[in-house]
Amino acid sequence: MKSILSIYDLLPIVLLVVQTLIIVIGTVYVLRYLKILQTPYAGMEIRKVVLAASMLLSTLIISFADVEALSASYIIYCDGIAGAENPYFNNLPFAPNKGEAVLVEINDLPTNHIYKKGFSLVPWKDNIFWLGSNYLWEFENDSPTPGYYRFAENWLRQNLKVPFTIIDHLAGIRPATLERRPFVGFHPLHPRVGIFNGMGAKGCSLAPFFANQFVNSIKTGTPIYKESDVKRFTRVLSRT
């Protein structure tokens, strides 16, 4: 698991949402990237942002003096798989699983279709396609594996009649849940501390919907869907 310290203490992003200042801390900036999340290549674009942030964290010294003057009405953790280590929410039933994909350059394949045979070959940009993904429930880390690369290469050879070149190999851990339902809402014992997590493999479609629902809940008190509201785990989260 990734260090909580590097995420929670060194990467604050401040958003103003209808007179409510929310500090969103984490690796997926849902509210900021709503438009990106609605695109078919959202995962890759968000990955770029995360990699850029990781590079900043590895090369810069960030002082707490830079953020000590900030204040907020709420703190909402959008910390992906690191949420399983979050001291406020580590009792929630996360069920992380790993996925891998490759980016493939294919010059002679039409880019106006999604090709599916077991896995999906999805146009990204220019002549670059995304091929994925798999689901691994047992894994050692979030690194790409030679096994998936070989599988992808064999899949391409069996299903394409045109030349191709694998140009990148991606891997990540999905913040899935045992119930296959998101974790959205505020902590029962800490009503100013919230969570936005557990979107799993459908995050690109679920995140914009539940982000809007969460914001409306803060603004107007509109209820969050009970199937996704973290209040369903009040008993679990109330354990000390």
PDB file of C-alpha atoms in Angstrom:
ATOM      1  CA  MET A   1       0.000   0.000   0.000  1.00  0.00           C
ATOM      2  CA  LYS A   2       1.091   3.578  -0.627  1.00  0.00           C
ATOM      3  CA  SER A   3       2.032   5.821   2.258  1.00  0.00           C
ATOM      4  CA  ILE A   4      -0.863   7.775   3.710  1.00  0.00           C
ATOM      5  CA  LEU A   5       1.451  10.583   4.731  1.00  0.00           C
ATOM      6  CA  SER A   6       2.461  11.466   1.201  1.00  0.00           C
ATOM      7  CA  ILE A   7      -1.163  11.688   0.113  1.00  0.00           C
ATOM      8  CA  TYR A   8      -2.992  13.138   3.067  1.00  0.00           C
ATOM      9  CA  ASP A   9      -0.443  15.658   4.300  1.00  0.00           C
ATOM     10  CA  LEU A  10       1.420  16.761   1.209  1.00  0.00           C
ATOM     11  CA  LEU A  11      -1.130  16.962  -1.584  1.00  0.00           C
ATOM     12  CA  PRO A  12      -4.022  19.296  -0.667  1.00  0.00           C
ATOM     13  CA  ILE A  13      -6.210  20.742  -3.403  1.00  0.00           C
ATOM     14  CA  VAL A  14      -8.633  23.503  -2.554  1.00  0.00           C
ATOM     15  CA  LEU A  15     -12.003  23.761  -4.287  1.00  0.00           C
ATOM     16  CA  LEU A  16     -14.736  26.340  -3.760  1.00  0.00           C
ATOM     17  CA  VAL A  17     -18.166  24.719  -4.144  1.00  0.00           C
ATOM     18  CA  VAL A  18     -21.028  27.191  -3.678  1.00  0.00           C
ATOM     19  CA  GLN A  19     -19.598  29.059  -0.693  1.00  0.00           C
ATOM     20  CA  THR A  20     -18.330  25.799   0.830  1.00  0.00           C
ATOM     21  CA  LEU A  21     -14.591  25.349   0.870  1.00  0.00           C
ATOM     22  CA  ILE A  22     -13.682  21.701   0.535  1.00  0.00           C
ATOM     23  CA  ILE A  23     -10.146  20.390   0.777  1.00  0.00           C
ATOM     24  CA  VAL A  24      -9.984  17.323  -1.405  1.00  0.00           C
ATOM     25  CA  ILE A  25      -6.935  15.209  -0.676  1.00  0.00           C
ATOM     26  CA  GLY A  26      -6.015  12.221  -2.777  1.00  0.00           C
ATOM     27  CA  THR A  27      -5.000  10.741  -6.073  1.00  0.00           C
ATOM     28  CA  VAL A  28      -8.298  11.161  -7.926  1.00  0.00           C
ATOM     29  CA  TYR A  29      -9.523  14.770  -8.110  1.00  0.00           C
ATOM     30  CA  VAL A  30     -13.116  13.961  -8.995  1.00  0.00           C
ATOM     31  CA  LEU A  31     -14.699  17.399  -8.876  1.00  0.00           C
ATOM     32  CA  ARG A  32     -11.869  19.074 -10.758  1.00  0.00           C
ATOM     33  CA  TYR A  33     -11.843  16.545 -13.588  1.00  0.00           C
ATOM     34  CA  LEU A  34     -15.539  15.963 -14.244  1.00  0.00           C
ATOM     35  CA  LYS A  35     -15.156  16.703 -17.965  1.00  0.00           C
ATOM     36  CA  ILE A  36     -12.193  14.368 -18.270  1.00  0.00           C
ATOM     37  CA  LEU A  37     -14.054  11.633 -16.404  1.00  0.00           C
ATOM     38  CA  GLN A  38     -16.815  11.738 -19.012  1.00  0.00           C
ATOM     39  CA  THR A  39     -14.445  10.812 -21.843  1.00  0.00           C
ATOM     40  CA  PRO A  40     -13.699   7.207 -22.910  1.00  0.00           C
ATOM     41  CA  TYR A  41      -9.996   7.638 -22.118  1.00  0.00           C
ATOM     42  CA  ALA A  42     -10.554   9.156 -18.673  1.00  0.00           C
ATOM     43  CA  GLY A  43      -8.466   6.595 -16.840  1.00  0.00           C
ATOM     44  CA  MET A  44      -5.379   7.364 -18.885  1.00  0.00           C
ATOM     45  CA  GLU A  45      -5.806  11.130 -18.501  1.00  0.00           C
ATOM     46  CA  ILE A  46      -6.227  10.856 -14.734  1.00  0.00           C
ATOM     47  CA  ARG A  47      -3.185   8.578 -14.627  1.00  0.00           C
ATOM     48  CA  LYS A  48      -1.163  11.369 -16.253  1.00  0.00           C
ATOM     49  CA  VAL A  49      -2.246  13.763 -13.511  1.00  0.00           C
ATOM     50  CA  VAL A  50      -1.360  11.277 -10.784  1.00  0.00           C
ATOM     51  CA  LEU A  51       2.053  10.616 -12.314  1.00  0.00           C
ATOM     52  CA  ALA A  52       2.713  14.338 -12.559  1.00  0.00           C
ATOM     53  CA  ALA A  53       1.746  14.809  -8.919  1.00  0.00           C
ATOM     54  CA  SER A  54       3.944  11.887  -7.906  1.00  0.00           C
ATOM     55  CA  MET A  55       6.861  13.440  -9.761  1.00  0.00           C
ATOM     56  CA  LEU A  56       6.332  16.712  -7.897  1.00  0.00           C
ATOM     57  CA  LEU A  57       6.243  14.921  -4.574  1.00  0.00           C
ATOM     58  CA  SER A  58       9.474  13.091  -5.357  1.00  0.00           C
ATOM     59  CA  THR A  59      11.376  16.207  -6.407  1.00  0.00           C
ATOM     60  CA  LEU A  60      10.030  18.973  -4.175  1.00  0.00           C
ATOM     61  CA  ILE A  61      10.181  19.653  -0.468  1.00  0.00           C
ATOM     62  CA  ILE A  62       6.726  20.799   0.605  1.00  0.00           C
ATOM     63  CA  SER A  63       6.509  22.746   3.848  1.00  0.00           C
ATOM     64  CA  PHE A  64       3.506  22.550   6.134  1.00  0.00           C
ATOM     65  CA  ALA A  65       3.788  26.332   6.311  1.00  0.00           C
ATOM     66  CA  ASP A  66       2.399  26.369   2.769  1.00  0.00           C
ATOM     67  CA  VAL A  67      -0.948  24.994   3.933  1.00  0.00           C
ATOM     68  CA  GLU A  68      -1.252  25.866   7.602  1.00  0.00           C
ATOM     69  CA  ALA A  69      -3.256  29.015   6.833  1.00  0.00           C
ATOM     70  CA  LEU A  70      -5.906  27.101   4.892  1.00  0.00           C
ATOM     71  CA  SER A  71      -9.283  26.482   6.469  1.00  0.00           C
ATOM     72  CA  ALA A  72     -12.266  24.489   5.290  1.00  0.00           C
ATOM     73  CA  SER A  73     -15.766  23.519   6.308  1.00  0.00           C
ATOM     74  CA  TYR A  74     -15.227  19.923   5.297  1.00  0.00           C
ATOM     75  CA  ILE A  75     -12.439  17.516   4.440  1.00  0.00           C
ATOM     76  CA  ILE A  76     -13.297  14.892   1.846  1.00  0.00           C
ATOM     77  CA  TYR A  77     -10.896  12.044   1.176  1.00  0.00           C
ATOM     78  CA  CYS A  78     -10.776  10.941  -2.467  1.00  0.00           C
ATOM     79  CA  ASP A  79      -7.733   8.754  -1.994  1.00  0.00           C
ATOM     80  CA  GLY A  80      -8.409   5.662  -4.061  1.00  0.00           C
ATOM     81  CA  ILE A  81      -6.811   2.455  -2.864  1.00  0.00           C
ATOM     82  CA  ALA A  82      -4.993   4.337  -0.095  1.00  0.00           C
ATOM     83  CA  GLY A  83      -8.410   4.749   1.528  1.00  0.00           C
ATOM     84  CA  ALA A  84      -8.043   1.240   2.921  1.00  0.00           C
ATOM     85  CA  GLU A  85      -5.306   2.653   5.184  1.00  0.00           C
ATOM     86  CA  ASN A  86      -7.103   5.879   6.047  1.00  0.00           C
ATOM     87  CA  PRO A  87      -7.516   5.871   9.864  1.00  0.00           C
ATOM     88  CA  TYR A  88     -11.022   7.326   9.514  1.00  0.00           C
ATOM     89  CA  PHE A  89     -12.288   4.762   7.016  1.00  0.00           C
ATOM     90  CA  ASN A  90     -10.057   1.689   7.207  1.00  0.00           C
ATOM     91  CA  ASN A  91     -12.936  -0.391   8.639  1.00  0.00           C
ATOM     92  CA  LEU A  92     -14.860  -0.180   5.379  1.00  0.00           C
ATOM     93  CA  PRO A  93     -15.029  -3.367   3.266  1.00  0.00           C
ATOM     94  CA  PHE A  94     -12.625  -2.485   0.483  1.00  0.00           C
ATOM     95  CA  ALA A  95     -11.932  -5.269  -2.025  1.00  0.00           C
ATOM     96  CA  PRO A  96      -9.026  -3.983  -4.131  1.00  0.00           C
ATOM     97  CA  ASN A  97      -8.253  -5.670  -7.401  1.00  0.00           C
ATOM     98  CA  LYS A  98      -5.496  -5.086  -9.908  1.00  0.00           C
ATOM     99  CA  GLY A  99      -5.894  -4.408 -13.602  1.00  0.00           C
ATOM    100  CA  GLU A 100      -3.477  -4.068 -16.491  1.00  0.00           C
ATOM    101  CA  ALA A 101      -3.667  -2.694 -20.015  1.00  0.00           C
ATOM    102  CA  VAL A 102      -1.402  -1.884 -22.934  1.00  0.00           C
ATOM    103  CA  LEU A 103      -1.328   0.995 -25.382  1.00  0.00           C
ATOM    104  CA  VAL A 104      -0.925  -0.148 -28.961  1.00  0.00           C
ATOM    105  CA  GLU A 105      -0.045   1.767 -32.110  1.00  0.00           C
ATOM    106  CA  ILE A 106      -2.070   0.426 -35.051  1.00  0.00           C
ATOM    107  CA  ASN A 107      -1.898   2.498 -38.222  1.00  0.00           C
ATOM    108  CA  ASP A 108      -4.257   0.490 -40.433  1.00  0.00           C
ATOM    109  CA  LEU A 109      -7.220  -0.052 -38.119  1.00  0.00           C
ATOM    110  CA  PRO A 110     -10.322   2.206 -38.237  1.00  0.00           C
ATOM    111  CA  THR A 111     -10.585   4.384 -35.145  1.00  0.00           C
ATOM    112  CA  ASN A 112     -14.366   4.814 -35.163  1.00  0.00           C
ATOM    113  CA  HIS A 113     -15.103   1.453 -33.532  1.00  0.00           C
ATOM    114  CA  ILE A 114     -14.505  -0.333 -30.234  1.00  0.00           C
ATOM    115  CA  TYR A 115     -13.359  -3.890 -30.858  1.00  0.00           C
ATOM    116  CA  LYS A 116     -14.312  -6.516 -28.305  1.00  0.00           C
ATOM    117  CA  LYS A 117     -13.492 -10.200 -28.087  1.00  0.00           C
ATOM    118  CA  GLY A 118     -12.993 -11.123 -24.484  1.00  0.00           C
ATOM    119  CA  PHE A 119     -11.010  -7.923 -23.960  1.00  0.00           C
ATOM    120  CA  SER A 120     -11.677  -4.481 -25.441  1.00  0.00           C
ATOM    121  CA  LEU A 121      -9.539  -2.661 -27.987  1.00  0.00           C
ATOM    122  CA  VAL A 122     -10.541   0.988 -27.662  1.00  0.00           C
ATOM    123  CA  PRO A 123      -9.402   3.939 -29.828  1.00  0.00           C
ATOM    124  CA  TRP A 124      -7.616   6.565 -27.751  1.00  0.00           C
ATOM    125  CA  LYS A 125      -6.069   9.221 -29.975  1.00  0.00           C
ATOM    126  CA  ASP A 126      -4.496   9.324 -33.417  1.00  0.00           C
ATOM    127  CA  ASN A 127      -3.629   5.674 -34.130  1.00  0.00           C
ATOM    128  CA  ILE A 128      -3.181   4.650 -30.509  1.00  0.00           C
ATOM    129  CA  PHE A 129      -5.504   2.032 -28.984  1.00  0.00           C
ATOM    130  CA  TRP A 130      -6.037   0.835 -25.417  1.00  0.00           C
ATOM    131  CA  LEU A 131      -6.289  -2.934 -24.852  1.00  0.00           C
ATOM    132  CA  GLY A 132      -7.563  -4.227 -21.530  1.00  0.00           C
ATOM    133  CA  SER A 133      -8.254  -5.098 -18.932  1.00  0.00           C
ATOM    134  CA  ASN A 134      -7.964  -7.977 -16.483  1.00  0.00           C
ATOM    135  CA  TYR A 135      -8.960  -8.470 -12.834  1.00  0.00           C
ATOM    136  CA  LEU A 136      -6.507  -9.853 -10.296  1.00  0.00           C
ATOM    137  CA  TRP A 137      -7.655 -10.368  -6.712  1.00  0.00           C
ATOM    138  CA  GLU A 138      -4.291 -11.587  -5.503  1.00  0.00           C
ATOM    139  CA  PHE A 139      -1.243  -9.485  -6.321  1.00  0.00           C
ATOM    140  CA  GLU A 140       2.004  -8.283  -4.764  1.00  0.00           C
ATOM    141  CA  ASN A 141       2.185  -4.716  -6.098  1.00  0.00           C
ATOM    142  CA  ASP A 142       0.761  -2.318  -8.655  1.00  0.00           C
ATOM    143  CA  SER A 143       3.478  -2.881 -11.266  1.00  0.00           C
ATOM    144  CA  PRO A 144       2.853  -4.251 -14.783  1.00  0.00           C
ATOM    145  CA  THR A 145       3.568  -7.958 -15.163  1.00  0.00           C
ATOM    146  CA  PRO A 146       5.289  -9.870 -17.993  1.00  0.00           C
ATOM    147  CA  GLY A 147       2.386 -12.328 -18.011  1.00  0.00           C
ATOM    148  CA  TYR A 148      -0.156  -9.733 -19.045  1.00  0.00           C
ATOM    149  CA  TYR A 149       2.185  -8.303 -21.674  1.00  0.00           C
ATOM    150  CA  ARG A 150       2.517 -11.749 -23.265  1.00  0.00           C
ATOM    151  CA  PHE A 151      -1.237 -12.265 -23.097  1.00  0.00           C
ATOM    152  CA  ALA A 152      -1.899  -8.909 -24.777  1.00  0.00           C
ATOM    153  CA  GLU A 153       0.670  -9.591 -27.475  1.00  0.00           C
ATOM    154  CA  ASN A 154      -0.887 -13.003 -28.227  1.00  0.00           C
ATOM    155  CA  TRP A 155      -4.382 -11.500 -28.273  1.00  0.00           C
ATOM    156  CA  LEU A 156      -3.302  -8.900 -30.820  1.00  0.00           C
ATOM    157  CA  ARG A 157      -1.621 -11.478 -33.035  1.00  0.00           C
ATOM    158  CA  GLN A 158      -4.684 -13.708 -33.000  1.00  0.00           C
ATOM    159  CA  ASN A 159      -7.228 -10.975 -33.684  1.00  0.00           C
ATOM    160  CA  LEU A 160      -5.473  -8.466 -35.949  1.00  0.00           C
ATOM    161  CA  LYS A 161      -4.413  -8.855 -39.550  1.00  0.00           C
ATOM    162  CA  VAL A 162      -2.501  -5.567 -39.600  1.00  0.00           C
ATOM    163  CA  PRO A 163       0.854  -4.610 -38.031  1.00  0.00           C
ATOM    164  CA  PHE A 164       0.874  -3.276 -34.465  1.00  0.00           C
ATOM    165  CA  THR A 165       3.380  -2.004 -31.911  1.00  0.00           C
ATOM    166  CA  ILE A 166       2.883  -2.109 -28.141  1.00  0.00           C
ATOM    167  CA  ILE A 167       4.127   1.266 -26.908  1.00  0.00           C
ATOM    168  CA  ASP A 168       3.202   1.220 -23.218  1.00  0.00           C
ATOM    169  CA  HIS A 169       2.150  -1.176 -20.472  1.00  0.00           C
ATOM    170  CA  LEU A 170      -0.050   0.155 -17.652  1.00  0.00           C
ATOM    171  CA  ALA A 171      -1.188  -1.261 -14.332  1.00  0.00           C
ATOM    172  CA  GLY A 172      -3.155  -0.029 -11.352  1.00  0.00           C
ATOM    173  CA  ILE A 173      -5.234  -1.105  -8.385  1.00  0.00           C
ATOM    174  CA  ARG A 174      -8.956  -0.448  -8.430  1.00  0.00           C
ATOM    175  CA  PRO A 175     -10.545   0.746  -5.163  1.00  0.00           C
ATOM    176  CA  ALA A 176     -13.373  -1.750  -5.425  1.00  0.00           C
ATOM    177  CA  THR A 177     -15.690  -2.809  -2.595  1.00  0.00           C
ATOM    178  CA  LEU A 178     -17.162  -6.107  -1.421  1.00  0.00           C
ATOM    179  CA  GLU A 179     -20.699  -4.880  -2.136  1.00  0.00           C
ATOM    180  CA  ARG A 180     -19.731  -3.330  -5.474  1.00  0.00           C
ATOM    181  CA  ARG A 181     -21.219  -0.073  -4.222  1.00  0.00           C
ATOM    182  CA  PRO A 182     -19.351   3.226  -3.693  1.00  0.00           C
ATOM    183  CA  PHE A 183     -18.479   4.842  -0.375  1.00  0.00           C
ATOM    184  CA  VAL A 184     -19.931   8.372  -0.426  1.00  0.00           C
ATOM    185  CA  GLY A 185     -20.735  10.647   2.501  1.00  0.00           C
ATOM    186  CA  PHE A 186     -19.564  11.747   5.927  1.00  0.00           C
ATOM    187  CA  HIS A 187     -18.173   9.839   8.874  1.00  0.00           C
ATOM    188  CA  PRO A 188     -20.818   9.175  11.577  1.00  0.00           C
ATOM    189  CA  LEU A 189     -18.495  10.287  14.401  1.00  0.00           C
ATOM    190  CA  HIS A 190     -16.755  13.064  12.469  1.00  0.00           C
ATOM    191  CA  PRO A 191     -19.482  14.820  10.461  1.00  0.00           C
ATOM    192  CA  ARG A 192     -17.001  17.194   8.801  1.00  0.00           C
ATOM    193  CA  VAL A 193     -14.866  14.337   7.464  1.00  0.00           C
ATOM    194  CA  GLY A 194     -16.110  12.705   4.277  1.00  0.00           C
ATOM    195  CA  ILE A 195     -15.166  10.017   1.805  1.00  0.00           C
ATOM    196  CA  PHE A 196     -15.578   9.672  -1.956  1.00  0.00           C
ATOM    197  CA  ASN A 197     -14.249   6.270  -2.905  1.00  0.00           C
ATOM    198  CA  GLY A 198     -15.008   2.701  -3.918  1.00  0.00           C
ATOM    199  CA  MET A 199     -15.988   3.444  -7.524  1.00  0.00           C
ATOM    200  CA  GLY A 200     -14.170   0.340  -8.734  1.00  0.00           C
ATOM    201  CA  ALA A 201     -13.974  -0.582 -12.405  1.00  0.00           C
ATOM    202  CA  LYS A 202     -16.922   1.671 -13.311  1.00  0.00           C
ATOM    203  CA  GLY A 203     -15.374   4.798 -11.850  1.00  0.00           C
ATOM    204  CA  CYS A 204     -15.366   6.758 -15.100  1.00  0.00           C
ATOM    205  CA  SER A 205     -19.157   6.619 -15.230  1.00  0.00           C
ATOM    206  CA  LEU A 206     -19.988   6.499 -11.510  1.00  0.00           C
ATOM    207  CA  ALA A 207     -17.669   9.264 -10.311  1.00  0.00           C
ATOM    208  CA  PRO A 208     -19.330  12.213 -12.135  1.00  0.00           C
ATOM    209  CA  PHE A 209     -22.797  11.081 -11.035  1.00  0.00           C
ATOM    210  CA  PHE A 210     -21.936  10.639  -7.373  1.00  0.00           C
ATOM    211  CA  ALA A 211     -19.738  13.754  -7.311  1.00  0.00           C
ATOM    212  CA  ASN A 212     -22.755  15.830  -8.320  1.00  0.00           C
ATOM    213  CA  GLN A 213     -24.912  14.002  -5.792  1.00  0.00           C
ATOM    214  CA  PHE A 214     -22.374  14.610  -3.016  1.00  0.00           C
ATOM    215  CA  VAL A 215     -22.110  18.318  -3.835  1.00  0.00           C
ATOM    216  CA  ASN A 216     -25.905  18.655  -3.885  1.00  0.00           C
ATOM    217  CA  SER A 217     -26.046  16.906  -0.525  1.00  0.00           C
ATOM    218  CA  ILE A 218     -23.639  19.462   0.938  1.00  0.00           C
ATOM    219  CA  LYS A 219     -25.420  22.418  -0.665  1.00  0.00           C
ATOM    220  CA  THR A 220     -29.060  21.522  -0.124  1.00  0.00           C
ATOM    221  CA  GLY A 221     -29.165  18.448   2.097  1.00  0.00           C
ATOM    222  CA  THR A 222     -30.383  16.224  -0.732  1.00  0.00           C
ATOM    223  CA  PRO A 223     -29.933  12.600   0.385  1.00  0.00           C
ATOM    224  CA  ILE A 224     -27.221  10.453  -1.148  1.00  0.00           C
ATOM    225  CA  TYR A 225     -28.484   7.152  -2.528  1.00  0.00           C
ATOM    226  CA  LYS A 226     -28.747   4.861   0.479  1.00  0.00           C
ATOM    227  CA  GLU A 227     -27.043   2.026  -1.430  1.00  0.00           C
ATOM    228  CA  SER A 228     -23.946   4.226  -1.733  1.00  0.00           C
ATOM    229  CA  ASP A 229     -24.176   6.418   1.363  1.00  0.00           C
ATOM    230  CA  VAL A 230     -21.424   5.529   3.813  1.00  0.00           C
ATOM    231  CA  LYS A 231     -24.045   5.828   6.571  1.00  0.00           C
ATOM    232  CA  ARG A 232     -24.897   2.200   5.868  1.00  0.00           C
ATOM    233  CA  PHE A 233     -21.671   1.407   7.723  1.00  0.00           C
ATOM    234  CA  THR A 234     -22.432   3.581  10.751  1.00  0.00           C
ATOM    235  CA  ARG A 235     -21.991   0.678  13.172  1.00  0.00           C
ATOM    236  CA  VAL A 236     -18.659  -0.338  11.636  1.00  0.00           C
ATOM    237  CA  LEU A 237     -17.306   3.200  11.485  1.00  0.00           C
ATOM    238  CA  SER A 238     -18.392   3.905  15.054  1.00  0.00           C
ATOM    239  CA  ARG A 239     -16.028   1.299  16.463  1.00  0.00           C
ATOM    240  CA  THR A 240     -13.148   2.800  18.414  1.00  0.00           C
TER     241      THR A 240
END
